[in-house]
Structures are given as C-alpha cells and as structure tokens.
C-alpha cells in the first residue's frame, strides 16, 4: 500500500517534463547568475544588474520552456503573442518577488547578496514552474498527456 502510494507520487513528480524543467531551470539560473555577475562587474548597481539579468534569463527560459519542456506549438502569431505575454507576465510577478527579497535582505538587512540570490532563485523556480504548468502551457500539457496515453495503449 505505502509502496504503491510512493510509486504513484514518484511517477507524478519525476517524469520527462519535470526533469526537462529542472535542467532548463538550472540553465536559466546559470544564465541569470552569469549575467548578473557580469553586469554588476561592469558597474551596474545591484538592483539594475539583477533586473537586466532577469530580462536575459527570461528570454532564454521562454525559448527553452516552450520548445523543450512543454513542447508547445503555437497555432498562429496571436497564439504565440498570448503565450509570450502570459510567460513574461508571470515572470514579472516572480521578478517582483525576487526584487523585493533582494531589496529587503541584501540592501536593507545587509545579508550577503549571493546567499539571498540563491535562496530567492529556489523560490522563483518553483513559482515559475507552477505558472508554466497550470497557466501558460496548460493546453499543450493536456494534449501531450492524451497523445502519450494513446501511444501507450497502441
């Protein structure tokens, strides 16, 4: 009984999509960190470097998530624009979470900025996955699951 529950939970949370998302999230985080460090070393202030690094990382994340994680295909330019707007809108929300955290903990409380950035990145990755799965690419996920069931039955 317990093994069955654990097995179902494992298969629910560890699958092609979650593994691909973890890899994409790690790559996006790396893009964000490298961009942040480079921009900060070029003389940008902490929050400015963080915001610009975010733009670079989100652009990268959209391309990878759309094509590799959620296997999304757009019907037309309008469909693509809606997905792009949803993706960036959700990421703007998580940017606000990250910026507020950086401001409170790194700027005001003087906690080491890299420690704050790493902790906030974990929160942001989880929030971004939930937005992508439940809001942005939901229809594609449902289509892929149906196709997978048909292939497994055939």
Tab-separated table of C-alpha atoms in Angstrom:
chain	number	residue	atom	x	y	z
A	1	UNK	CA	0.000	0.000	0.000
A	2	UNK	CA	2.670	2.523	1.039
A	3	UNK	CA	4.936	1.407	-1.820
A	4	UNK	CA	2.078	1.950	-4.260
A	5	UNK	CA	1.481	5.493	-2.996
A	6	UNK	CA	5.184	6.323	-3.085
A	7	UNK	CA	5.467	4.874	-6.593
A	8	UNK	CA	2.498	6.919	-7.845
A	9	UNK	CA	3.861	10.102	-6.278
A	10	UNK	CA	7.302	9.437	-7.724
A	11	UNK	CA	5.888	8.980	-11.245
A	12	UNK	CA	3.687	12.042	-10.847
A	13	UNK	CA	6.588	14.302	-9.904
A	14	UNK	CA	9.521	12.666	-11.708
A	15	UNK	CA	8.815	12.469	-15.411
A	16	UNK	CA	10.103	13.827	-18.724
A	17	UNK	CA	8.547	17.239	-18.111
A	18	UNK	CA	9.839	17.759	-14.571
A	19	UNK	CA	13.321	16.515	-15.451
A	20	UNK	CA	13.430	18.774	-18.524
A	21	UNK	CA	12.170	21.667	-16.399
A	22	UNK	CA	14.826	21.039	-13.765
A	23	UNK	CA	17.547	21.098	-16.425
A	24	UNK	CA	16.037	24.204	-18.065
A	25	UNK	CA	15.696	25.851	-14.652
A	26	UNK	CA	19.310	25.134	-13.805
A	27	UNK	CA	20.450	26.511	-17.162
A	28	UNK	CA	18.235	29.590	-16.783
A	29	UNK	CA	19.549	30.168	-13.278
A	30	UNK	CA	23.102	29.888	-14.585
A	31	UNK	CA	22.306	32.400	-17.355
A	32	UNK	CA	20.813	34.697	-14.711
A	33	UNK	CA	23.802	34.387	-12.351
A	34	UNK	CA	26.410	34.877	-15.081
A	35	UNK	CA	24.506	37.861	-16.477
A	36	UNK	CA	24.071	39.354	-13.005
A	37	UNK	CA	27.751	38.982	-12.137
A	38	UNK	CA	28.915	40.348	-15.474
A	39	UNK	CA	26.592	43.347	-15.324
A	40	UNK	CA	27.477	44.030	-11.682
A	41	UNK	CA	31.205	43.924	-12.522
A	42	UNK	CA	30.562	46.331	-15.391
A	43	UNK	CA	29.391	48.833	-12.777
A	44	UNK	CA	25.621	48.450	-12.680
A	45	UNK	CA	24.046	48.789	-9.244
A	46	UNK	CA	22.780	45.607	-7.566
A	47	UNK	CA	19.085	46.003	-8.440
A	48	UNK	CA	19.765	47.216	-12.000
A	49	UNK	CA	22.108	44.300	-12.674
A	50	UNK	CA	19.513	41.929	-11.228
A	51	UNK	CA	16.705	43.353	-13.397
A	52	UNK	CA	18.717	43.207	-16.626
A	53	UNK	CA	19.955	39.701	-15.811
A	54	UNK	CA	16.297	38.788	-15.363
A	55	UNK	CA	15.395	40.010	-18.875
A	56	UNK	CA	18.200	37.958	-20.387
A	57	UNK	CA	17.298	34.842	-18.373
A	58	UNK	CA	13.547	35.068	-19.055
A	59	UNK	CA	14.104	35.379	-22.784
A	60	UNK	CA	16.280	32.272	-22.632
A	61	UNK	CA	13.733	30.484	-20.406
A	62	UNK	CA	10.809	31.183	-22.748
A	63	UNK	CA	12.588	29.626	-25.700
A	64	UNK	CA	13.715	26.545	-23.741
A	65	UNK	CA	10.419	26.027	-21.890
A	66	UNK	CA	8.283	26.434	-24.979
A	67	UNK	CA	10.349	24.153	-27.193
A	68	UNK	CA	11.963	21.609	-24.854
A	69	UNK	CA	9.950	21.372	-21.641
A	70	UNK	CA	6.294	21.864	-22.544
A	71	UNK	CA	6.668	21.054	-26.274
A	72	UNK	CA	4.407	23.944	-27.130
A	73	UNK	CA	3.350	24.720	-30.675
A	74	UNK	CA	1.568	27.943	-31.481
A	75	UNK	CA	-1.348	27.887	-33.913
A	76	UNK	CA	-0.598	31.376	-35.192
A	77	UNK	CA	1.075	34.673	-34.308
A	78	UNK	CA	-1.765	35.659	-31.972
A	79	UNK	CA	-1.462	32.400	-30.022
A	80	UNK	CA	2.307	32.918	-29.743
A	81	UNK	CA	1.796	36.514	-28.559
A	82	UNK	CA	-0.643	35.360	-25.863
A	83	UNK	CA	1.793	32.715	-24.594
A	84	UNK	CA	4.659	35.189	-24.640
A	85	UNK	CA	2.600	37.794	-22.758
A	86	UNK	CA	1.490	35.224	-20.162
A	87	UNK	CA	5.048	33.957	-19.750
A	88	UNK	CA	6.546	37.411	-19.268
A	89	UNK	CA	3.608	38.486	-17.068
A	90	UNK	CA	4.145	35.527	-14.746
A	91	UNK	CA	7.867	36.192	-14.728
A	92	UNK	CA	7.263	39.863	-13.891
A	93	UNK	CA	5.414	38.688	-10.796
A	94	UNK	CA	8.306	36.442	-9.766
A	95	UNK	CA	10.748	39.243	-10.577
A	96	UNK	CA	8.836	41.420	-8.110
A	97	UNK	CA	9.215	38.665	-5.514
A	98	UNK	CA	12.945	38.439	-6.248
A	99	UNK	CA	13.491	42.203	-6.336
A	100	UNK	CA	11.613	42.672	-3.049
A	101	UNK	CA	13.710	39.922	-1.479
A	102	UNK	CA	16.952	41.419	-2.793
A	103	UNK	CA	15.922	44.862	-1.545
A	104	UNK	CA	14.864	43.691	1.918
A	105	UNK	CA	17.583	41.163	2.622
A	106	UNK	CA	20.604	42.334	0.584
A	107	UNK	CA	20.106	46.098	0.580
A	108	UNK	CA	18.393	46.799	3.911
A	109	UNK	CA	19.420	43.898	6.156
A	110	UNK	CA	22.874	43.590	4.540
A	111	UNK	CA	22.696	39.802	4.136
A	112	UNK	CA	25.339	38.549	1.687
A	113	UNK	CA	23.778	39.185	-1.742
A	114	UNK	CA	24.741	35.808	-3.236
A	115	UNK	CA	23.138	33.923	-0.352
A	116	UNK	CA	19.962	35.943	-0.847
A	117	UNK	CA	20.061	35.447	-4.630
A	118	UNK	CA	20.477	31.668	-4.322
A	119	UNK	CA	17.615	31.317	-1.814
A	120	UNK	CA	15.317	33.514	-3.867
A	121	UNK	CA	16.177	31.562	-7.006
A	122	UNK	CA	14.796	28.382	-5.453
A	123	UNK	CA	11.507	30.124	-4.655
A	124	UNK	CA	11.342	31.662	-8.133
A	125	UNK	CA	11.994	28.336	-9.912
A	126	UNK	CA	9.090	26.658	-8.108
A	127	UNK	CA	6.726	29.573	-8.761
A	128	UNK	CA	7.731	29.726	-12.429
A	129	UNK	CA	7.100	26.005	-12.912
A	130	UNK	CA	3.641	26.277	-11.389
A	131	UNK	CA	2.742	29.257	-13.588
A	132	UNK	CA	4.019	27.487	-16.721
A	133	UNK	CA	2.332	24.181	-15.978
A	134	UNK	CA	-1.000	25.474	-14.711
A	135	UNK	CA	-1.433	28.712	-16.661
A	136	UNK	CA	0.792	29.294	-19.690
A	137	UNK	CA	1.299	25.923	-21.383
A	138	UNK	CA	-1.680	24.061	-19.897
A	139	UNK	CA	-3.347	23.112	-23.183
A	140	UNK	CA	-0.133	21.658	-24.593
A	141	UNK	CA	0.408	19.615	-21.439
A	142	UNK	CA	-3.108	18.168	-21.694
A	143	UNK	CA	-2.621	17.384	-25.417
A	144	UNK	CA	0.728	15.675	-24.772
A	145	UNK	CA	-0.733	13.596	-21.934
A	146	UNK	CA	-3.589	12.422	-24.190
A	147	UNK	CA	-1.178	11.552	-27.022
A	148	UNK	CA	1.077	9.690	-24.582
A	149	UNK	CA	-1.845	7.608	-23.292
A	150	UNK	CA	-2.888	6.728	-26.852
A	151	UNK	CA	0.683	5.711	-27.761
A	152	UNK	CA	0.980	3.577	-24.602
A	153	UNK	CA	-2.296	1.792	-25.369
A	154	UNK	CA	-1.344	1.069	-29.014
